[in-house]
Short mmCIF file of C-alpha atoms in Angstrom, two decimals:
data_model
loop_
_atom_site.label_atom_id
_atom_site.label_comp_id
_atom_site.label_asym_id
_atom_site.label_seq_id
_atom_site.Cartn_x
_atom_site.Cartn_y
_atom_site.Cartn_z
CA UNK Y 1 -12.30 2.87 -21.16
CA UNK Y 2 -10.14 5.20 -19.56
CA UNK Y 3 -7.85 4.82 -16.41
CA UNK Y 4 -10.44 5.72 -13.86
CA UNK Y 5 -12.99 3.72 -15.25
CA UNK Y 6 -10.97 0.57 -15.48
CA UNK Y 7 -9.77 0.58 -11.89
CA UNK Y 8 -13.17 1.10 -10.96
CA UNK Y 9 -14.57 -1.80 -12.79
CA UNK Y 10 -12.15 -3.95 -11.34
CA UNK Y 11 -12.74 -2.46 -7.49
CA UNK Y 12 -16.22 -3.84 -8.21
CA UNK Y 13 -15.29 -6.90 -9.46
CA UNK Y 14 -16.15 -6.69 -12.83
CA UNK Y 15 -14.43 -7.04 -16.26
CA UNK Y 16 -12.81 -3.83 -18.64
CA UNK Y 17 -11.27 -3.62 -21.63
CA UNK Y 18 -8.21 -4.99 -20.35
CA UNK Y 19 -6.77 -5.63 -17.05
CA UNK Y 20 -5.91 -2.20 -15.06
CA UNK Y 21 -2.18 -2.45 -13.95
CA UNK Y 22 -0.12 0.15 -11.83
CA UNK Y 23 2.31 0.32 -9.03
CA UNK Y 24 1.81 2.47 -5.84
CA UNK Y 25 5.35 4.06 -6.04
CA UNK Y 26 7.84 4.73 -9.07
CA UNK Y 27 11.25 5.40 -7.96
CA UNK Y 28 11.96 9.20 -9.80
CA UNK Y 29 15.45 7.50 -10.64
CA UNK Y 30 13.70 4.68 -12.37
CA UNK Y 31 11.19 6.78 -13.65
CA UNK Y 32 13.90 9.11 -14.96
CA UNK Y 33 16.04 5.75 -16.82
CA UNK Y 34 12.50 4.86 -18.46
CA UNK Y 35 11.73 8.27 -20.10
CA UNK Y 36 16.29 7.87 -21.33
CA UNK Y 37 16.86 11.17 -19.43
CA UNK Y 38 20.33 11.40 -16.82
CA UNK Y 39 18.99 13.15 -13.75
CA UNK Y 40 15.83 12.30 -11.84
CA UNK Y 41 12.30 14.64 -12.41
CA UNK Y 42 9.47 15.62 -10.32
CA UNK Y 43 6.21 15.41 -10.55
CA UNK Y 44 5.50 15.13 -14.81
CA UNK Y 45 8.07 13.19 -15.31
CA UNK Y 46 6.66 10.36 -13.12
CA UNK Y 47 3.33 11.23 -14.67
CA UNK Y 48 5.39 10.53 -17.85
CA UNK Y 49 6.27 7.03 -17.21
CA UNK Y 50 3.54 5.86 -15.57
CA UNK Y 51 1.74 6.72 -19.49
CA UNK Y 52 4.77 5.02 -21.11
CA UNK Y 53 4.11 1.87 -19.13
CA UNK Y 54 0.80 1.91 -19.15
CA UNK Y 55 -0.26 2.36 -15.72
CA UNK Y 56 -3.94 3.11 -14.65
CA UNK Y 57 -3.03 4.39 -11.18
CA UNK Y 58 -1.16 5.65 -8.08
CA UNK Y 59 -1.32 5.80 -4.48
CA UNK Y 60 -0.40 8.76 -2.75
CA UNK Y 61 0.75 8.86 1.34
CA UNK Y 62 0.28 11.93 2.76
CA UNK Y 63 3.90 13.12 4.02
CA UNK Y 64 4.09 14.61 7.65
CA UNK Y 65 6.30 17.87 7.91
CA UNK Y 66 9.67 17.48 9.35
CA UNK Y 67 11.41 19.57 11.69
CA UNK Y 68 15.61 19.77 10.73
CA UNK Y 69 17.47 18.97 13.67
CA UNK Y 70 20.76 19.51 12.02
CA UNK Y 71 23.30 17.00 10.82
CA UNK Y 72 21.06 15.45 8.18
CA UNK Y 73 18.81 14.54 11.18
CA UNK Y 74 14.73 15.58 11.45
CA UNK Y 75 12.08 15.01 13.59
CA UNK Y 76 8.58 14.53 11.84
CA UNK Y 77 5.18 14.98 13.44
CA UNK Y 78 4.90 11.84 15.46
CA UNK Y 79 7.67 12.49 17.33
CA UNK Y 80 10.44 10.18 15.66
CA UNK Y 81 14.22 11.26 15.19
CA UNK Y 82 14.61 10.14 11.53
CA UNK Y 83 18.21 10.76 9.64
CA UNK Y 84 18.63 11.58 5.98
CA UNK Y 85 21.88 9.45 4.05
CA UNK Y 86 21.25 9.64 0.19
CA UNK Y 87 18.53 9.95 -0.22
CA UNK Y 88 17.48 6.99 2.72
CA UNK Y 89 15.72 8.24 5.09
CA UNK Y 90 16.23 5.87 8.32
CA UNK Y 91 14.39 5.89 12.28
CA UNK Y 92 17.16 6.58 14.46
CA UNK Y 93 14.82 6.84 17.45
CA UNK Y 94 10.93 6.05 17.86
CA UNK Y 95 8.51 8.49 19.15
CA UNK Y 96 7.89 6.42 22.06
CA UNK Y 97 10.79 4.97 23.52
CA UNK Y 98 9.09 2.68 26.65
CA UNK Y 99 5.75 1.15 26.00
CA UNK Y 100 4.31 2.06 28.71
CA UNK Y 101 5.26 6.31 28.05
CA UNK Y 102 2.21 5.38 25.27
CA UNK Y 103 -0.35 6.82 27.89
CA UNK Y 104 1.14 10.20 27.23
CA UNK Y 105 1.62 10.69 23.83
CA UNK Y 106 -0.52 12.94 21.78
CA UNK Y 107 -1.37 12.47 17.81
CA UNK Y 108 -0.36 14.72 15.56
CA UNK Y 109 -3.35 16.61 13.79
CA UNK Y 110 -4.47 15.08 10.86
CA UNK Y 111 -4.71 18.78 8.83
CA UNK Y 112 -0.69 19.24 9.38
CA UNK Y 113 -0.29 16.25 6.27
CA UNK Y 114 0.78 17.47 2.91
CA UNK Y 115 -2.13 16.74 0.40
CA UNK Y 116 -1.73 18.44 -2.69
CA UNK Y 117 0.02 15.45 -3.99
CA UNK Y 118 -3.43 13.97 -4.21
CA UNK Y 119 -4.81 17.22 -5.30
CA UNK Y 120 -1.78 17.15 -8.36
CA UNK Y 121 -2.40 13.97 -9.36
CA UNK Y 122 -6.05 14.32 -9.69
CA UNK Y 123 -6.50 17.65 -11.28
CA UNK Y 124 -3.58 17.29 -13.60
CA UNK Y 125 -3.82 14.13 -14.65
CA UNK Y 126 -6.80 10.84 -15.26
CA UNK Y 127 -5.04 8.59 -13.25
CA UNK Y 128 -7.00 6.68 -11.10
CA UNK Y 129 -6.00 8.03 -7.40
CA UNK Y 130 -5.39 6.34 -4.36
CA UNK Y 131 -4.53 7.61 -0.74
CA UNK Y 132 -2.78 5.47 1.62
CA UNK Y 133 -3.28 5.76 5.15
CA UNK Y 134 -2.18 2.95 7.92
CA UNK Y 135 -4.25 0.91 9.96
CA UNK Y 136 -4.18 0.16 13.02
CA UNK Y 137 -1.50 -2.61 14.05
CA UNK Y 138 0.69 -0.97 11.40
CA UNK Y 139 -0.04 2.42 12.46
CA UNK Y 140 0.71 2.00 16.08
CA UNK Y 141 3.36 -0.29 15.36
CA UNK Y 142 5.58 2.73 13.73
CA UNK Y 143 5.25 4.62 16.80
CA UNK Y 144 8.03 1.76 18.82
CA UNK Y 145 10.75 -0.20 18.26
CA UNK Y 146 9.26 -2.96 16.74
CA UNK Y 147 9.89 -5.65 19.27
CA UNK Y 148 9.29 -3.36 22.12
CA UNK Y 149 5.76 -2.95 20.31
CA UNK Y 150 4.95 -7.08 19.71
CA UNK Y 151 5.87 -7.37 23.45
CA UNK Y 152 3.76 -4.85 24.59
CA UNK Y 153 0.47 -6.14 22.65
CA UNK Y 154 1.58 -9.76 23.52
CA UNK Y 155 1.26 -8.39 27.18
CA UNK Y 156 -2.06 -6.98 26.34
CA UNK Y 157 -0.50 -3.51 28.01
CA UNK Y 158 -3.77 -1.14 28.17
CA UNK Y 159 -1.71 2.03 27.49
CA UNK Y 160 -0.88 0.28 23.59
CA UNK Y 161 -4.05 -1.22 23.20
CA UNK Y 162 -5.97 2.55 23.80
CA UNK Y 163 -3.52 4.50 21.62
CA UNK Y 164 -4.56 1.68 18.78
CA UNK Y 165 -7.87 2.84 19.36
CA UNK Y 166 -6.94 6.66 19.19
CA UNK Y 167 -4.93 5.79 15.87
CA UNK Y 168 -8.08 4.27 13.99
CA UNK Y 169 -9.68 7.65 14.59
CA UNK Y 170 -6.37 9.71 13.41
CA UNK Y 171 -7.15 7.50 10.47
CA UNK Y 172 -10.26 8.33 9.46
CA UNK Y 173 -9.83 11.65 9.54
CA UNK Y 174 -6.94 11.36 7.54
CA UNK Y 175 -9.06 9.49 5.11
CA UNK Y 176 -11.50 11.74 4.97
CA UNK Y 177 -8.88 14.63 4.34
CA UNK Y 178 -7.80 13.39 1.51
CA UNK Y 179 -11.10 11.84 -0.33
CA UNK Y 180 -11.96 15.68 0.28
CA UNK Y 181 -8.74 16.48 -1.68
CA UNK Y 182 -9.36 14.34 -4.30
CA UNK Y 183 -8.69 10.53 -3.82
CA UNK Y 184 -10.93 8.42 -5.73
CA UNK Y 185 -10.14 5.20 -3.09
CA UNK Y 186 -8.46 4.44 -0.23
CA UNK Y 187 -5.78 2.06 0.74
CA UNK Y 188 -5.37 0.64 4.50
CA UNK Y 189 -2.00 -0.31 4.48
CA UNK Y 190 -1.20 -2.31 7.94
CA UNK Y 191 1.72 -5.01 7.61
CA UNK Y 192 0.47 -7.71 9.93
CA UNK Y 193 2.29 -10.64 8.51
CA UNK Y 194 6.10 -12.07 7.65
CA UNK Y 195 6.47 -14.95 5.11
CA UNK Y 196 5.68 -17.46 7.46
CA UNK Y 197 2.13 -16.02 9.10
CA UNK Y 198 1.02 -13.25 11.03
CA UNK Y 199 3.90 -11.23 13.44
CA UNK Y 200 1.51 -11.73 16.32
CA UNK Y 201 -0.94 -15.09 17.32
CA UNK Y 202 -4.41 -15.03 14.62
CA UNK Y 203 -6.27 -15.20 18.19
CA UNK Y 204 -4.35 -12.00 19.70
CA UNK Y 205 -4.50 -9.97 16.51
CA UNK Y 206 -8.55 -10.97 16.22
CA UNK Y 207 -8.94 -9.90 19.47
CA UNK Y 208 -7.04 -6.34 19.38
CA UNK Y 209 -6.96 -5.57 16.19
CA UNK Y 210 -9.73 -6.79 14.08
CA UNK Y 211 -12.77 -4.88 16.13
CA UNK Y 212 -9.99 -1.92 15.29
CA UNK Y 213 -9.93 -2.24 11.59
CA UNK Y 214 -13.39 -2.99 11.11
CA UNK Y 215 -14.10 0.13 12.95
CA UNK Y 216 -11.92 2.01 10.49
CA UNK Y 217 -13.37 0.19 7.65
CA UNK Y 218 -17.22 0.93 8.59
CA UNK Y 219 -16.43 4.59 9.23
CA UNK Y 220 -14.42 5.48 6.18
CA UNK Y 221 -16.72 3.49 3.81
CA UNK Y 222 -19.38 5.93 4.89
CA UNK Y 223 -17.46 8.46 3.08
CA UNK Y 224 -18.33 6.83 -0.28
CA UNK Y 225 -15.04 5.48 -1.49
CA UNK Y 226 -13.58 1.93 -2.28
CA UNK Y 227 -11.29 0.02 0.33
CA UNK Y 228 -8.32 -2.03 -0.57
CA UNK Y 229 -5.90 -3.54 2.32
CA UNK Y 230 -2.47 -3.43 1.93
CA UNK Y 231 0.10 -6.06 3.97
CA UNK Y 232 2.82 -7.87 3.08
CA UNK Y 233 2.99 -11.60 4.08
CA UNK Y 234 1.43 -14.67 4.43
CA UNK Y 235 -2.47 -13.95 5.62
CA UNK Y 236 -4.04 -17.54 5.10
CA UNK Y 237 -4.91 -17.65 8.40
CA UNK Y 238 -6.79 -14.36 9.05
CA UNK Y 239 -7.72 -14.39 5.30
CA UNK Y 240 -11.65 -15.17 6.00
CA UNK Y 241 -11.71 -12.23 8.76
CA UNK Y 242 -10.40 -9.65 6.04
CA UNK Y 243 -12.70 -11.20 3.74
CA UNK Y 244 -16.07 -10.59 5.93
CA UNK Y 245 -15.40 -7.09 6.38
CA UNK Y 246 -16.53 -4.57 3.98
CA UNK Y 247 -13.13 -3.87 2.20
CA UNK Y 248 -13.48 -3.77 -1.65
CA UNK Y 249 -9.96 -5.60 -2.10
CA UNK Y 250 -7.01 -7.06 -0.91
CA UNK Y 251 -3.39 -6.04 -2.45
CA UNK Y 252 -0.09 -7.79 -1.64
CA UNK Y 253 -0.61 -11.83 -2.01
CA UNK Y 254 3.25 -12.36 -1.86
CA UNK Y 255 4.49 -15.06 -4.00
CA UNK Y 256 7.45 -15.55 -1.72
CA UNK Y 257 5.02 -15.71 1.31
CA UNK Y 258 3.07 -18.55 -0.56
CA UNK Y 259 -0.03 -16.95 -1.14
CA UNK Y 260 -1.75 -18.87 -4.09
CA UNK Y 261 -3.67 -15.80 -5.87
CA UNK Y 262 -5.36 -18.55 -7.63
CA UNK Y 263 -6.54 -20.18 -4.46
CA UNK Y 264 -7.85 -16.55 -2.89
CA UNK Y 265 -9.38 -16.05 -6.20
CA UNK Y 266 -11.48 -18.86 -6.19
CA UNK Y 267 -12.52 -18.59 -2.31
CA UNK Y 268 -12.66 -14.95 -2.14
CA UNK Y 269 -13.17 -13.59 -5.64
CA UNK Y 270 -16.98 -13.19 -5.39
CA UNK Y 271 -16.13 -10.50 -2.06
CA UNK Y 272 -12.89 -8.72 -2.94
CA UNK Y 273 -10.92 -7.78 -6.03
CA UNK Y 274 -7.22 -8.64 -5.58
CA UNK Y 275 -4.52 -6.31 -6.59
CA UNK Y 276 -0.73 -7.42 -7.22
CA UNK Y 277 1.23 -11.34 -6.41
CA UNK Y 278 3.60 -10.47 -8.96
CA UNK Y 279 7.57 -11.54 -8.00
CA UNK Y 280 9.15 -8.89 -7.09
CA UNK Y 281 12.22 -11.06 -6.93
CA UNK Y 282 12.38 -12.05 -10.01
CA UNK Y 283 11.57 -8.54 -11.52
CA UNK Y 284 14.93 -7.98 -9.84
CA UNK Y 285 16.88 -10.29 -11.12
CA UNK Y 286 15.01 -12.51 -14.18
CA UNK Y 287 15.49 -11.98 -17.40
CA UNK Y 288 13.12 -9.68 -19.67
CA UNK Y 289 12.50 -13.44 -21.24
CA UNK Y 290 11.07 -14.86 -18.05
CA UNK Y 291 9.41 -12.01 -17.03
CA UNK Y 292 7.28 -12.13 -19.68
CA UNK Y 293 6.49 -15.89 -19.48
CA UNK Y 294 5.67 -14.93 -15.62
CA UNK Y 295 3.62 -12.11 -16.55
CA UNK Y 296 1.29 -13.98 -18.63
CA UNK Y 297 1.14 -17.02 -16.51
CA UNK Y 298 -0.29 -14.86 -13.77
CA UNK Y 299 -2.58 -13.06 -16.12
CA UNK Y 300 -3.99 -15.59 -17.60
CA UNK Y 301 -4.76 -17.71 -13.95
CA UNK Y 302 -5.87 -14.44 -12.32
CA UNK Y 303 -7.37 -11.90 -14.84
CA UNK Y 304 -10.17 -14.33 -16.26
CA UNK Y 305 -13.69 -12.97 -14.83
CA UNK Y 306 -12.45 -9.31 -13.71
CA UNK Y 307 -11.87 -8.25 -10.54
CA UNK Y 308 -7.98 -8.13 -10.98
CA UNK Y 309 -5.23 -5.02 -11.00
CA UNK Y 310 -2.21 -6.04 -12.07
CA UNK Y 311 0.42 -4.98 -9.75
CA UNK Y 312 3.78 -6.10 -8.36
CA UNK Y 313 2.92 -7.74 -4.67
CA UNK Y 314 4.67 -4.82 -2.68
CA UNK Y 315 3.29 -2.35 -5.28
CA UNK Y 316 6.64 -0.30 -5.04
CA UNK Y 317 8.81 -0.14 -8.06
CA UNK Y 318 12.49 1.18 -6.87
CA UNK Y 319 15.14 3.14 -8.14
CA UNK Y 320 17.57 -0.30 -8.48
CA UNK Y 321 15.25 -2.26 -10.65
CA UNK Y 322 16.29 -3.30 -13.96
CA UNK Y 323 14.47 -0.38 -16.09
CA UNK Y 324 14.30 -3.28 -19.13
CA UNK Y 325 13.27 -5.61 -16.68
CA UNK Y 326 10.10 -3.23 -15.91
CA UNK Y 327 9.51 -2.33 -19.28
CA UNK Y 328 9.08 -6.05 -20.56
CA UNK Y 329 7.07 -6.44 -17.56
CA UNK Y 330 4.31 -3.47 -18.57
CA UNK Y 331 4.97 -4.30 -22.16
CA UNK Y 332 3.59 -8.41 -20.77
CA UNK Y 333 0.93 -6.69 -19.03
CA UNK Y 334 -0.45 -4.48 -21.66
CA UNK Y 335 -0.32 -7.56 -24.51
CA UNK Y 336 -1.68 -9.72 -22.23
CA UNK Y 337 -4.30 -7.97 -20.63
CA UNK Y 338 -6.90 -7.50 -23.05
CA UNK Y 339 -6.80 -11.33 -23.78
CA UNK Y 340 -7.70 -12.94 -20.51
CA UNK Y 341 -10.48 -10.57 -19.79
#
């Protein structure tokens, strides 16, 4: 089978020839240590070492334009004041700085996003191509100071709760943008949850933002394509909402944030496929050893039946990881993968 095909298998919840594996993001430092070159690449060398590894995928999040503002400073297209250290790239100011100012602010257009990243990675390459888009609780979220924003919906203020509703529709057409430019599936990403539980009350977030993300869900799975959803966190207690909507899968289930992939599996394994629950912690800082001995332990719980992509839980693989730490981690993946299938 080939990359696409296995990624689609397991989006449908059946079995391949071995278990599809790939991270969202490679770091083009890390990408650069893993091919033994100095300075960082573009765009082929990351295509590169996703082949080394042994990757079946990528996501791809379409990048607003920025406006330089001088002094390493830029504002992007929603309106926040971002500043540029390294390589970093920081919010020094949100686009809406008072909650209730949310009445009168105006979206960006959806056609201003840089695409041809998607269009790169699917012409030039058979990787199996995902874009990312937000949802709706992360999506408005981004547009505040954080706390300013979990006030706000806490207080129910009408002004947030209608520019929710104006970001689901940003959303699909965002989606539908880049399916058109060549995504083969589409990820929701909307971190709703800390280690502990969700950042806001099950009841609130059911209430706001549930009608909200099934509304996304219905309208961009009219446009043919697979759904995963993407947060961070511990979800047990809104896990049987996500499960009765029509997503495809469900990526994330943090170790740290004790979410039991083998539990979800069991529950929700006939509904979704489930992407990732690998440590990123101890990718960090285990030993190529104990990676390995991790790596198969979650293979061979999770991988059994289909309906698995390996991943690391926050599907990001950064410039200060270990590179031998990643490459015992693939090299786990692809020995292991064929066997629990």
């Amino acid at each position: 089978m080939n990359h696409i095909e296995r990624v689609r298998a397991a989006l449908a919840r059946g079995q391949s020839d071995r278990v599809p594996a790939g991270e969202f993001e490679l770091g083009a430092g890390l990408a650069a240590a893993l091919l033994g070159r100095e300075e960082p690449g573009g765009f082929f060398e990351e295509a590169a070492a996703r082949e080394l590894l042994g990757m079946d995928l990528v996501a791809v999040t379409p990048k607003a334009p920025l406006k330089d503002e001088g002094n390493e400073c830029y504002r992007d297209a929603w309106g926040r004041r971002l500043r540029q250290q390294g390589g970093l790239i920081t919010v020094q100011a949100p686009a809406i700085a008072v909650t209730h100012e949310a009445a009168g602010y105006r979206l960006p257009a959806a056609d201003v996003f840089d695409l041809l990243p998607i269009r790169r990675w699917r012409e030039e390459t058979d990787f199996f191509v995902f874009a990312f888009v937000d949802g709706p609780f992360q999506g408005t979220g981004n547009l505040f100071a954080f706390t300013d924003f979990l006030l706000a919906v806490a207080g129910r203020e009408e002004a947030v709760v209608d520019l929710a509703a104006a970001i689901v529709d940003f959303n699909v057409e965002l989606a539908r943008l880049c399916i058109q430019a060549g995504a083969h599936a589409v990820i929701i990403g909307d971190d709703i949850a800390y280690d502990r539980g969700t950042y806001i009350r099950p009841a609130v977030w059911r209430e706001i933002f549930l009608p909200l993300l099934r509304r996304q869900v219905e309208a961009i799975k009219t446009l043919g394509v697979p759904i995963l959803y993407h947060s961070d966190g511990n979800l047990q207690a809104v896990l049987p909402d996500l499960a009765a909507l029509s997503l495809d899968g469900l990526q994330g289930l943090e170790p740290g944030a004790s979410m039991d992939i083998s539990m979800v599996k069991e529950q929700y394994g006939g509904r979704l496929c489930l992407m990732g629950n690998f440590d990123l912690n101890l990718l960090t800082t285990g030993t190529p050893a104990a990676i390995k001995v991790a790596a198969e332990r979650l293979l061979r719980e999770v991988a059994p039946g289909g309906g698995y992509i390996f991943s690391t839980s926050g599907g990001i693989l950064s410039d200060d990881l270990p590179p031998e730490n990643v490459v015992a981690l693939y090299r786990a993946v692809r020995e292991y993968g064929a066997c629990y299938q």
